[in-house]
Amino acid sequence: MTNRIELAGVIAQGPIRKQSPAGIQHCHFVIEHRSEQQEAALQRLVYCRLPVVISGQGSQYQTQHLALGSHIKVGGFLAYQTSRNGQGKLVLHADEIIDI
């Protein structure tokens, strides 16, 4: 099964760096994407905001340069997460972050 996404945009919230009780590093932020895409032979303005998390030892190196307003491209997979209050959301679990 394929689950791979790349999204370019601007960091609109965060980044927030945390360490889990197991000692795993996590960096959370929100990416905001705006573009024009073609659909049904028409130009369409597209906008989305998507929470992103990158985890593991390499995450500190990949996220040390990130700041609010940074223009980046993120690659990873999508997963559905349910918060403690029962609300669910899609989250991009990144394995690649590139400055653009």
PDB file of N, CA and C in Angstrom:
ATOM      1  N   MET A   1       0.837  -1.185   0.000  1.00  0.00           N
ATOM      2  CA  MET A   1       0.000   0.000   0.000  1.00  0.00           C
ATOM      3  C   MET A   1       0.880   1.246   0.000  1.00  0.00           C
ATOM      4  N   THR A   2       0.499   2.228  -0.766  1.00  0.00           N
ATOM      5  CA  THR A   2       1.263   3.462  -0.855  1.00  0.00           C
ATOM      6  C   THR A   2       0.661   4.514   0.067  1.00  0.00           C
ATOM      7  N   ASN A   3       1.511   5.164   0.832  1.00  0.00           N
ATOM      8  CA  ASN A   3       1.115   6.280   1.680  1.00  0.00           C
ATOM      9  C   ASN A   3       2.316   7.216   1.733  1.00  0.00           C
ATOM     10  N   ARG A   4       2.430   8.088   0.763  1.00  0.00           N
ATOM     11  CA  ARG A   4       3.561   9.015   0.664  1.00  0.00           C
ATOM     12  C   ARG A   4       3.029  10.355   0.188  1.00  0.00           C
ATOM     13  N   ILE A   5       3.457  11.435   0.849  1.00  0.00           N
ATOM     14  CA  ILE A   5       3.023  12.770   0.473  1.00  0.00           C
ATOM     15  C   ILE A   5       4.210  13.720   0.551  1.00  0.00           C
ATOM     16  N   GLU A   6       4.244  14.680  -0.365  1.00  0.00           N
ATOM     17  CA  GLU A   6       5.178  15.795  -0.305  1.00  0.00           C
ATOM     18  C   GLU A   6       4.344  17.059  -0.379  1.00  0.00           C
ATOM     19  N   LEU A   7       4.651  18.008   0.486  1.00  0.00           N
ATOM     20  CA  LEU A   7       3.891  19.247   0.547  1.00  0.00           C
ATOM     21  C   LEU A   7       4.844  20.404   0.810  1.00  0.00           C
ATOM     22  N   ALA A   8       4.734  21.432  -0.006  1.00  0.00           N
ATOM     23  CA  ALA A   8       5.550  22.633   0.182  1.00  0.00           C
ATOM     24  C   ALA A   8       4.682  23.713   0.802  1.00  0.00           C
ATOM     25  N   GLY A   9       5.290  24.519   1.660  1.00  0.00           N
ATOM     26  CA  GLY A   9       4.549  25.602   2.275  1.00  0.00           C
ATOM     27  C   GLY A   9       5.377  26.342   3.303  1.00  0.00           C
ATOM     28  N   VAL A  10       4.669  27.000   4.200  1.00  0.00           N
ATOM     29  CA  VAL A  10       5.271  27.855   5.222  1.00  0.00           C
ATOM     30  C   VAL A  10       4.899  27.308   6.594  1.00  0.00           C
ATOM     31  N   ILE A  11       5.844  27.347   7.536  1.00  0.00           N
ATOM     32  CA  ILE A  11       5.526  26.949   8.903  1.00  0.00           C
ATOM     33  C   ILE A  11       4.634  28.024   9.513  1.00  0.00           C
ATOM     34  N   ALA A  12       3.404  27.625   9.830  1.00  0.00           N
ATOM     35  CA  ALA A  12       2.399  28.568  10.323  1.00  0.00           C
ATOM     36  C   ALA A  12       2.231  28.508  11.836  1.00  0.00           C
ATOM     37  N   GLN A  13       2.774  27.464  12.462  1.00  0.00           N
ATOM     38  CA  GLN A  13       2.656  27.307  13.916  1.00  0.00           C
ATOM     39  C   GLN A  13       3.801  26.421  14.385  1.00  0.00           C
ATOM     40  N   GLY A  14       4.392  26.771  15.523  1.00  0.00           N
ATOM     41  CA  GLY A  14       5.515  25.980  16.027  1.00  0.00           C
ATOM     42  C   GLY A  14       6.815  26.498  15.465  1.00  0.00           C
ATOM     43  N   PRO A  15       7.863  25.762  15.439  1.00  0.00           N
ATOM     44  CA  PRO A  15       7.994  24.370  15.867  1.00  0.00           C
ATOM     45  C   PRO A  15       8.133  24.228  17.379  1.00  0.00           C
ATOM     46  N   ILE A  16       7.624  23.108  17.877  1.00  0.00           N
ATOM     47  CA  ILE A  16       7.716  22.775  19.294  1.00  0.00           C
ATOM     48  C   ILE A  16       8.474  21.461  19.408  1.00  0.00           C
ATOM     49  N   ARG A  17       9.540  21.477  20.164  1.00  0.00           N
ATOM     50  CA  ARG A  17      10.361  20.274  20.341  1.00  0.00           C
ATOM     51  C   ARG A  17      10.066  19.658  21.708  1.00  0.00           C
ATOM     52  N   LYS A  18       9.847  18.346  21.704  1.00  0.00           N
ATOM     53  CA  LYS A  18       9.539  17.620  22.937  1.00  0.00           C
ATOM     54  C   LYS A  18      10.284  16.299  22.948  1.00  0.00           C
ATOM     55  N   GLN A  19      10.384  15.722  24.115  1.00  0.00           N
ATOM     56  CA  GLN A  19      10.954  14.389  24.261  1.00  0.00           C
ATOM     57  C   GLN A  19       9.917  13.507  24.933  1.00  0.00           C
ATOM     58  N   SER A  20       9.687  12.326  24.364  1.00  0.00           N
ATOM     59  CA  SER A  20       8.711  11.399  24.939  1.00  0.00           C
ATOM     60  C   SER A  20       9.276  10.785  26.219  1.00  0.00           C
ATOM     61  N   PRO A  21       8.417  10.173  27.045  1.00  0.00           N
ATOM     62  CA  PRO A  21       8.905   9.487  28.243  1.00  0.00           C
ATOM     63  C   PRO A  21       9.937   8.399  27.912  1.00  0.00           C
ATOM     64  N   ALA A  22       9.882   7.869  26.692  1.00  0.00           N
ATOM     65  CA  ALA A  22      10.846   6.837  26.273  1.00  0.00           C
ATOM     66  C   ALA A  22      12.155   7.450  25.766  1.00  0.00           C
ATOM     67  N   GLY A  23      12.241   8.793  25.770  1.00  0.00           N
ATOM     68  CA  GLY A  23      13.459   9.462  25.354  1.00  0.00           C
ATOM     69  C   GLY A  23      13.548   9.762  23.858  1.00  0.00           C
ATOM     70  N   ILE A  24      12.449   9.598  23.128  1.00  0.00           N
ATOM     71  CA  ILE A  24      12.439   9.855  21.683  1.00  0.00           C
ATOM     72  C   ILE A  24      12.152  11.332  21.442  1.00  0.00           C
ATOM     73  N   GLN A  25      12.986  11.965  20.602  1.00  0.00           N
ATOM     74  CA  GLN A  25      12.812  13.375  20.257  1.00  0.00           C
ATOM     75  C   GLN A  25      11.677  13.526  19.235  1.00  0.00           C
ATOM     76  N   HIS A  26      10.837  14.557  19.427  1.00  0.00           N
ATOM     77  CA  HIS A  26       9.755  14.870  18.498  1.00  0.00           C
ATOM     78  C   HIS A  26       9.767  16.368  18.240  1.00  0.00           C
ATOM     79  N   CYS A  27       9.468  16.756  17.023  1.00  0.00           N
ATOM     80  CA  CYS A  27       9.279  18.165  16.685  1.00  0.00           C
ATOM     81  C   CYS A  27       7.931  18.287  15.995  1.00  0.00           C
ATOM     82  N   HIS A  28       7.070  19.147  16.530  1.00  0.00           N
ATOM     83  CA  HIS A  28       5.718  19.351  16.005  1.00  0.00           C
ATOM     84  C   HIS A  28       5.617  20.756  15.417  1.00  0.00           C
ATOM     85  N   PHE A  29       4.974  20.866  14.261  1.00  0.00           N
ATOM     86  CA  PHE A  29       4.667  22.167  13.687  1.00  0.00           C
ATOM     87  C   PHE A  29       3.502  22.018  12.724  1.00  0.00           C
ATOM     88  N   VAL A  30       3.000  23.136  12.234  1.00  0.00           N
ATOM     89  CA  VAL A  30       1.903  23.144  11.263  1.00  0.00           C
ATOM     90  C   VAL A  30       2.417  23.793   9.995  1.00  0.00           C
ATOM     91  N   ILE A  31       2.198  23.119   8.851  1.00  0.00           N
ATOM     92  CA  ILE A  31       2.574  23.680   7.555  1.00  0.00           C
ATOM     93  C   ILE A  31       1.307  24.200   6.870  1.00  0.00           C
ATOM     94  N   GLU A  32       1.449  25.364   6.249  1.00  0.00           N
ATOM     95  CA  GLU A  32       0.343  25.979   5.507  1.00  0.00           C
ATOM     96  C   GLU A  32       0.733  26.017   4.031  1.00  0.00           C
ATOM     97  N   HIS A  33      -0.135  25.484   3.188  1.00  0.00           N
ATOM     98  CA  HIS A  33       0.128  25.381   1.745  1.00  0.00           C
ATOM     99  C   HIS A  33      -0.909  26.193   0.980  1.00  0.00           C
ATOM    100  N   ARG A  34      -0.433  26.967   0.004  1.00  0.00           N
ATOM    101  CA  ARG A  34      -1.310  27.713  -0.908  1.00  0.00           C
ATOM    102  C   ARG A  34      -0.751  27.554  -2.314  1.00  0.00           C
ATOM    103  N   SER A  35      -1.621  27.212  -3.261  1.00  0.00           N
ATOM    104  CA  SER A  35      -1.182  27.084  -4.647  1.00  0.00           C
ATOM    105  C   SER A  35      -2.382  27.133  -5.582  1.00  0.00           C
ATOM    106  N   GLU A  36      -2.085  27.139  -6.876  1.00  0.00           N
ATOM    107  CA  GLU A  36      -3.109  26.976  -7.903  1.00  0.00           C
ATOM    108  C   GLU A  36      -2.916  25.611  -8.525  1.00  0.00           C
ATOM    109  N   GLN A  37      -3.980  24.849  -8.617  1.00  0.00           N
ATOM    110  CA  GLN A  37      -3.947  23.510  -9.205  1.00  0.00           C
ATOM    111  C   GLN A  37      -5.014  23.438 -10.295  1.00  0.00           C
ATOM    112  N   GLN A  38      -4.792  22.551 -11.222  1.00  0.00           N
ATOM    113  CA  GLN A  38      -5.760  22.378 -12.292  1.00  0.00           C
ATOM    114  C   GLN A  38      -6.661  21.203 -11.959  1.00  0.00           C
ATOM    115  N   GLU A  39      -7.975  21.445 -12.080  1.00  0.00           N
ATOM    116  CA  GLU A  39      -8.969  20.411 -11.829  1.00  0.00           C
ATOM    117  C   GLU A  39     -10.097  20.593 -12.823  1.00  0.00           C
ATOM    118  N   ALA A  40     -10.461  19.543 -13.527  1.00  0.00           N
ATOM    119  CA  ALA A  40     -11.529  19.587 -14.532  1.00  0.00           C
ATOM    120  C   ALA A  40     -11.276  20.700 -15.544  1.00  0.00           C
ATOM    121  N   ALA A  41     -10.020  20.827 -15.964  1.00  0.00           N
ATOM    122  CA  ALA A  41      -9.588  21.814 -16.955  1.00  0.00           C
ATOM    123  C   ALA A  41      -9.766  23.264 -16.488  1.00  0.00           C
ATOM    124  N   LEU A  42      -9.870  23.471 -15.179  1.00  0.00           N
ATOM    125  CA  LEU A  42     -10.001  24.816 -14.609  1.00  0.00           C
ATOM    126  C   LEU A  42      -8.941  25.027 -13.541  1.00  0.00           C
ATOM    127  N   GLN A  43      -8.475  26.284 -13.406  1.00  0.00           N
ATOM    128  CA  GLN A  43      -7.541  26.624 -12.325  1.00  0.00           C
ATOM    129  C   GLN A  43      -8.313  26.751 -11.019  1.00  0.00           C
ATOM    130  N   ARG A  44      -7.756  26.211  -9.967  1.00  0.00           N
ATOM    131  CA  ARG A  44      -8.407  26.239  -8.663  1.00  0.00           C
ATOM    132  C   ARG A  44      -7.387  26.669  -7.621  1.00  0.00           C
ATOM    133  N   LEU A  45      -7.772  27.608  -6.757  1.00  0.00           N
ATOM    134  CA  LEU A  45      -6.927  28.003  -5.633  1.00  0.00           C
ATOM    135  C   LEU A  45      -7.062  26.946  -4.538  1.00  0.00           C
ATOM    136  N   VAL A  46      -5.920  26.486  -4.028  1.00  0.00           N
ATOM    137  CA  VAL A  46      -5.905  25.424  -3.023  1.00  0.00           C
ATOM    138  C   VAL A  46      -5.232  25.962  -1.764  1.00  0.00           C
ATOM    139  N   TYR A  47      -5.822  25.635  -0.621  1.00  0.00           N
ATOM    140  CA  TYR A  47      -5.278  26.045   0.667  1.00  0.00           C
ATOM    141  C   TYR A  47      -5.473  24.897   1.647  1.00  0.00           C
ATOM    142  N   CYS A  48      -4.445  24.609   2.435  1.00  0.00           N
ATOM    143  CA  CYS A  48      -4.613  23.644   3.521  1.00  0.00           C
ATOM    144  C   CYS A  48      -3.590  23.919   4.615  1.00  0.00           C
ATOM    145  N   ARG A  49      -3.939  23.490   5.815  1.00  0.00           N
ATOM    146  CA  ARG A  49      -3.040  23.509   6.984  1.00  0.00           C
ATOM    147  C   ARG A  49      -2.983  22.082   7.485  1.00  0.00           C
ATOM    148  N   LEU A  50      -1.774  21.616   7.763  1.00  0.00           N
ATOM    149  CA  LEU A  50      -1.611  20.224   8.151  1.00  0.00           C
ATOM    150  C   LEU A  50      -0.583  20.123   9.274  1.00  0.00           C
ATOM    151  N   PRO A  51      -0.952  19.466  10.390  1.00  0.00           N
ATOM    152  CA  PRO A  51       0.021  19.234  11.452  1.00  0.00           C
ATOM    153  C   PRO A  51       1.103  18.278  10.959  1.00  0.00           C
ATOM    154  N   VAL A  52       2.342  18.530  11.384  1.00  0.00           N
ATOM    155  CA  VAL A  52       3.493  17.710  11.007  1.00  0.00           C
ATOM    156  C   VAL A  52       4.237  17.320  12.270  1.00  0.00           C
ATOM    157  N   VAL A  53       4.736  16.087  12.302  1.00  0.00           N
ATOM    158  CA  VAL A  53       5.619  15.653  13.376  1.00  0.00           C
ATOM    159  C   VAL A  53       6.788  14.909  12.732  1.00  0.00           C
ATOM    160  N   ILE A  54       7.978  15.160  13.249  1.00  0.00           N
ATOM    161  CA  ILE A  54       9.154  14.394  12.846  1.00  0.00           C
ATOM    162  C   ILE A  54       9.782  13.880  14.130  1.00  0.00           C
ATOM    163  N   SER A  55      10.132  12.590  14.119  1.00  0.00           N
ATOM    164  CA  SER A  55      10.577  11.924  15.343  1.00  0.00           C
ATOM    165  C   SER A  55      11.896  11.202  15.137  1.00  0.00           C
ATOM    166  N   GLY A  56      12.581  10.956  16.239  1.00  0.00           N
ATOM    167  CA  GLY A  56      13.797  10.163  16.216  1.00  0.00           C
ATOM    168  C   GLY A  56      15.048  10.996  16.359  1.00  0.00           C
ATOM    169  N   GLN A  57      16.187  10.297  16.383  1.00  0.00           N
ATOM    170  CA  GLN A  57      17.465  10.964  16.608  1.00  0.00           C
ATOM    171  C   GLN A  57      17.787  11.981  15.524  1.00  0.00           C
ATOM    172  N   GLY A  58      17.494  11.681  14.275  1.00  0.00           N
ATOM    173  CA  GLY A  58      17.799  12.596  13.178  1.00  0.00           C
ATOM    174  C   GLY A  58      16.912  13.818  13.140  1.00  0.00           C
ATOM    175  N   SER A  59      15.835  13.812  13.917  1.00  0.00           N
ATOM    176  CA  SER A  59      14.887  14.927  13.854  1.00  0.00           C
ATOM    177  C   SER A  59      15.493  16.232  14.342  1.00  0.00           C
ATOM    178  N   GLN A  60      16.380  16.178  15.335  1.00  0.00           N
ATOM    179  CA  GLN A  60      16.992  17.412  15.835  1.00  0.00           C
ATOM    180  C   GLN A  60      17.816  18.087  14.750  1.00  0.00           C
ATOM    181  N   TYR A  61      18.578  17.300  14.013  1.00  0.00           N
ATOM    182  CA  TYR A  61      19.402  17.852  12.940  1.00  0.00           C
ATOM    183  C   TYR A  61      18.521  18.443  11.836  1.00  0.00           C
ATOM    184  N   GLN A  62      17.451  17.737  11.460  1.00  0.00           N
ATOM    185  CA  GLN A  62      16.590  18.195  10.370  1.00  0.00           C
ATOM    186  C   GLN A  62      15.735  19.394  10.750  1.00  0.00           C
ATOM    187  N   THR A  63      15.543  19.640  12.045  1.00  0.00           N
ATOM    188  CA  THR A  63      14.637  20.716  12.450  1.00  0.00           C
ATOM    189  C   THR A  63      15.335  21.894  13.122  1.00  0.00           C
ATOM    190  N   GLN A  64      16.648  21.856  13.291  1.00  0.00           N
ATOM    191  CA  GLN A  64      17.342  22.932  14.013  1.00  0.00           C
ATOM    192  C   GLN A  64      17.199  24.283  13.331  1.00  0.00           C
ATOM    193  N   HIS A  65      16.995  24.306  12.023  1.00  0.00           N
ATOM    194  CA  HIS A  65      16.894  25.550  11.260  1.00  0.00           C
ATOM    195  C   HIS A  65      15.454  26.052  11.132  1.00  0.00           C
ATOM    196  N   LEU A  66      14.477  25.276  11.585  1.00  0.00           N
ATOM    197  CA  LEU A  66      13.077  25.636  11.382  1.00  0.00           C
ATOM    198  C   LEU A  66      12.643  26.761  12.315  1.00  0.00           C
ATOM    199  N   ALA A  67      11.832  27.657  11.759  1.00  0.00           N
ATOM    200  CA  ALA A  67      11.264  28.757  12.542  1.00  0.00           C
ATOM    201  C   ALA A  67       9.927  29.124  11.922  1.00  0.00           C
ATOM    202  N   LEU A  68       9.119  29.804  12.688  1.00  0.00           N
ATOM    203  CA  LEU A  68       7.844  30.304  12.190  1.00  0.00           C
ATOM    204  C   LEU A  68       8.107  31.116  10.921  1.00  0.00           C
ATOM    205  N   GLY A  69       7.387  30.819   9.845  1.00  0.00           N
ATOM    206  CA  GLY A  69       7.559  31.531   8.587  1.00  0.00           C
ATOM    207  C   GLY A  69       8.549  30.902   7.626  1.00  0.00           C
ATOM    208  N   SER A  70       9.254  29.833   8.044  1.00  0.00           N
ATOM    209  CA  SER A  70      10.202  29.154   7.157  1.00  0.00           C
ATOM    210  C   SER A  70       9.468  28.530   5.974  1.00  0.00           C
ATOM    211  N   HIS A  71      10.044  28.650   4.784  1.00  0.00           N
ATOM    212  CA  HIS A  71       9.506  28.019   3.576  1.00  0.00           C
ATOM    213  C   HIS A  71      10.194  26.669   3.419  1.00  0.00           C
ATOM    214  N   ILE A  72       9.400  25.586   3.446  1.00  0.00           N
ATOM    215  CA  ILE A  72       9.966  24.242   3.416  1.00  0.00           C
ATOM    216  C   ILE A  72       9.161  23.319   2.507  1.00  0.00           C
ATOM    217  N   LYS A  73       9.754  22.183   2.195  1.00  0.00           N
ATOM    218  CA  LYS A  73       9.044  21.069   1.579  1.00  0.00           C
ATOM    219  C   LYS A  73       9.219  19.882   2.515  1.00  0.00           C
ATOM    220  N   VAL A  74       8.109  19.215   2.824  1.00  0.00           N
ATOM    221  CA  VAL A  74       8.092  18.117   3.767  1.00  0.00           C
ATOM    222  C   VAL A  74       7.644  16.853   3.045  1.00  0.00           C
ATOM    223  N   GLY A  75       8.324  15.740   3.303  1.00  0.00           N
ATOM    224  CA  GLY A  75       7.924  14.447   2.763  1.00  0.00           C
ATOM    225  C   GLY A  75       7.717  13.462   3.886  1.00  0.00           C
ATOM    226  N   GLY A  76       6.726  12.595   3.741  1.00  0.00           N
ATOM    227  CA  GLY A  76       6.457  11.592   4.759  1.00  0.00           C
ATOM    228  C   GLY A  76       5.170  10.853   4.478  1.00  0.00           C
ATOM    229  N   PHE A  77       4.558  10.317   5.533  1.00  0.00           N
ATOM    230  CA  PHE A  77       3.302   9.574   5.383  1.00  0.00           C
ATOM    231  C   PHE A  77       2.221  10.200   6.256  1.00  0.00           C
ATOM    232  N   LEU A  78       0.963   9.946   5.898  1.00  0.00           N
ATOM    233  CA  LEU A  78      -0.176  10.445   6.658  1.00  0.00           C
ATOM    234  C   LEU A  78      -0.684   9.387   7.613  1.00  0.00           C
ATOM    235  N   ALA A  79      -1.069   9.821   8.810  1.00  0.00           N
ATOM    236  CA  ALA A  79      -1.678   8.931   9.794  1.00  0.00           C
ATOM    237  C   ALA A  79      -2.766   9.696  10.534  1.00  0.00           C
ATOM    238  N   TYR A  80      -3.811   8.990  10.922  1.00  0.00           N
ATOM    239  CA  TYR A  80      -4.907   9.567  11.693  1.00  0.00           C
ATOM    240  C   TYR A  80      -4.576   9.444  13.170  1.00  0.00           C
ATOM    241  N   GLN A  81      -4.689  10.546  13.896  1.00  0.00           N
ATOM    242  CA  GLN A  81      -4.410  10.533  15.336  1.00  0.00           C
ATOM    243  C   GLN A  81      -5.622  11.047  16.094  1.00  0.00           C
ATOM    244  N   THR A  82      -5.901  10.400  17.199  1.00  0.00           N
ATOM    245  CA  THR A  82      -6.996  10.814  18.067  1.00  0.00           C
ATOM    246  C   THR A  82      -6.396  11.386  19.339  1.00  0.00           C
ATOM    247  N   SER A  83      -6.812  12.601  19.708  1.00  0.00           N
ATOM    248  CA  SER A  83      -6.291  13.243  20.908  1.00  0.00           C
ATOM    249  C   SER A  83      -6.985  12.689  22.150  1.00  0.00           C
ATOM    250  N   ARG A  84      -6.499  13.104  23.307  1.00  0.00           N
ATOM    251  CA  ARG A  84      -7.081  12.640  24.574  1.00  0.00           C
ATOM    252  C   ARG A  84      -8.545  13.021  24.705  1.00  0.00           C
ATOM    253  N   ASN A  85      -8.937  14.147  24.069  1.00  0.00           N
ATOM    254  CA  ASN A  85     -10.344  14.575  24.169  1.00  0.00           C
ATOM    255  C   ASN A  85     -11.215  13.913  23.103  1.00  0.00           C
ATOM    256  N   GLY A  86     -10.643  12.983  22.328  1.00  0.00           N
ATOM    257  CA  GLY A  86     -11.421  12.222  21.358  1.00  0.00           C
ATOM    258  C   GLY A  86     -11.498  12.825  19.970  1.00  0.00           C
ATOM    259  N   GLN A  87     -10.863  13.985  19.777  1.00  0.00           N
ATOM    260  CA  GLN A  87     -10.880  14.615  18.470  1.00  0.00           C
ATOM    261  C   GLN A  87      -9.800  14.026  17.589  1.00  0.00           C
ATOM    262  N   GLY A  88     -10.146  13.736  16.332  1.00  0.00           N
ATOM    263  CA  GLY A  88      -9.194  13.144  15.415  1.00  0.00           C
ATOM    264  C   GLY A  88      -8.722  14.126  14.364  1.00  0.00           C
ATOM    265  N   LYS A  89      -7.524  13.855  13.817  1.00  0.00           N
ATOM    266  CA  LYS A  89      -6.978  14.696  12.759  1.00  0.00           C
ATOM    267  C   LYS A  89      -5.937  13.904  11.982  1.00  0.00           C
ATOM    268  N   LEU A  90      -5.722  14.308  10.733  1.00  0.00           N
ATOM    269  CA  LEU A  90      -4.644  13.753   9.932  1.00  0.00           C
ATOM    270  C   LEU A  90      -3.353  14.463  10.290  1.00  0.00           C
ATOM    271  N   VAL A  91      -2.274  13.706  10.411  1.00  0.00           N
ATOM    272  CA  VAL A  91      -0.961  14.260  10.737  1.00  0.00           C
ATOM    273  C   VAL A  91       0.040  13.727   9.725  1.00  0.00           C
ATOM    274  N   LEU A  92       0.894  14.617   9.216  1.00  0.00           N
ATOM    275  CA  LEU A  92       1.969  14.210   8.321  1.00  0.00           C
ATOM    276  C   LEU A  92       3.164  13.830   9.189  1.00  0.00           C
ATOM    277  N   HIS A  93       3.578  12.578   9.124  1.00  0.00           N
ATOM    278  CA  HIS A  93       4.763  12.099   9.848  1.00  0.00           C
ATOM    279  C   HIS A  93       5.951  12.216   8.890  1.00  0.00           C
ATOM    280  N   ALA A  94       6.767  13.229   9.106  1.00  0.00           N
ATOM    281  CA  ALA A  94       7.829  13.568   8.168  1.00  0.00           C
ATOM    282  C   ALA A  94       9.070  12.708   8.357  1.00  0.00           C
ATOM    283  N   ASP A  95       9.718  12.424   7.235  1.00  0.00           N
ATOM    284  CA  ASP A  95      11.040  11.809   7.266  1.00  0.00           C
ATOM    285  C   ASP A  95      12.029  12.636   6.460  1.00  0.00           C
ATOM    286  N   GLU A  96      11.531  13.716   5.854  1.00  0.00           N
ATOM    287  CA  GLU A  96      12.375  14.584   5.036  1.00  0.00           C
ATOM    288  C   GLU A  96      11.861  16.017   5.106  1.00  0.00           C
ATOM    289  N   ILE A  97      12.754  16.944   5.389  1.00  0.00           N
ATOM    290  CA  ILE A  97      12.420  18.373   5.402  1.00  0.00           C
ATOM    291  C   ILE A  97      13.500  19.095   4.616  1.00  0.00           C
ATOM    292  N   ILE A  98      13.077  19.886   3.631  1.00  0.00           N
ATOM    293  CA  ILE A  98      14.013  20.617   2.764  1.00  0.00           C
ATOM    294  C   ILE A  98      13.641  22.089   2.769  1.00  0.00           C
ATOM    295  N   ASP A  99      14.628  22.969   2.963  1.00  0.00           N
ATOM    296  CA  ASP A  99      14.393  24.407   2.832  1.00  0.00           C
ATOM    297  C   ASP A  99      14.175  24.744   1.359  1.00  0.00           C
ATOM    298  N   ILE A 100      13.214  25.628   1.093  1.00  0.00           N
ATOM    299  CA  ILE A 100      12.998  26.075  -0.289  1.00  0.00           C
ATOM    300  C   ILE A 100      13.003  27.591  -0.360  1.00  0.00           C
TER     301      ILE A 100
END
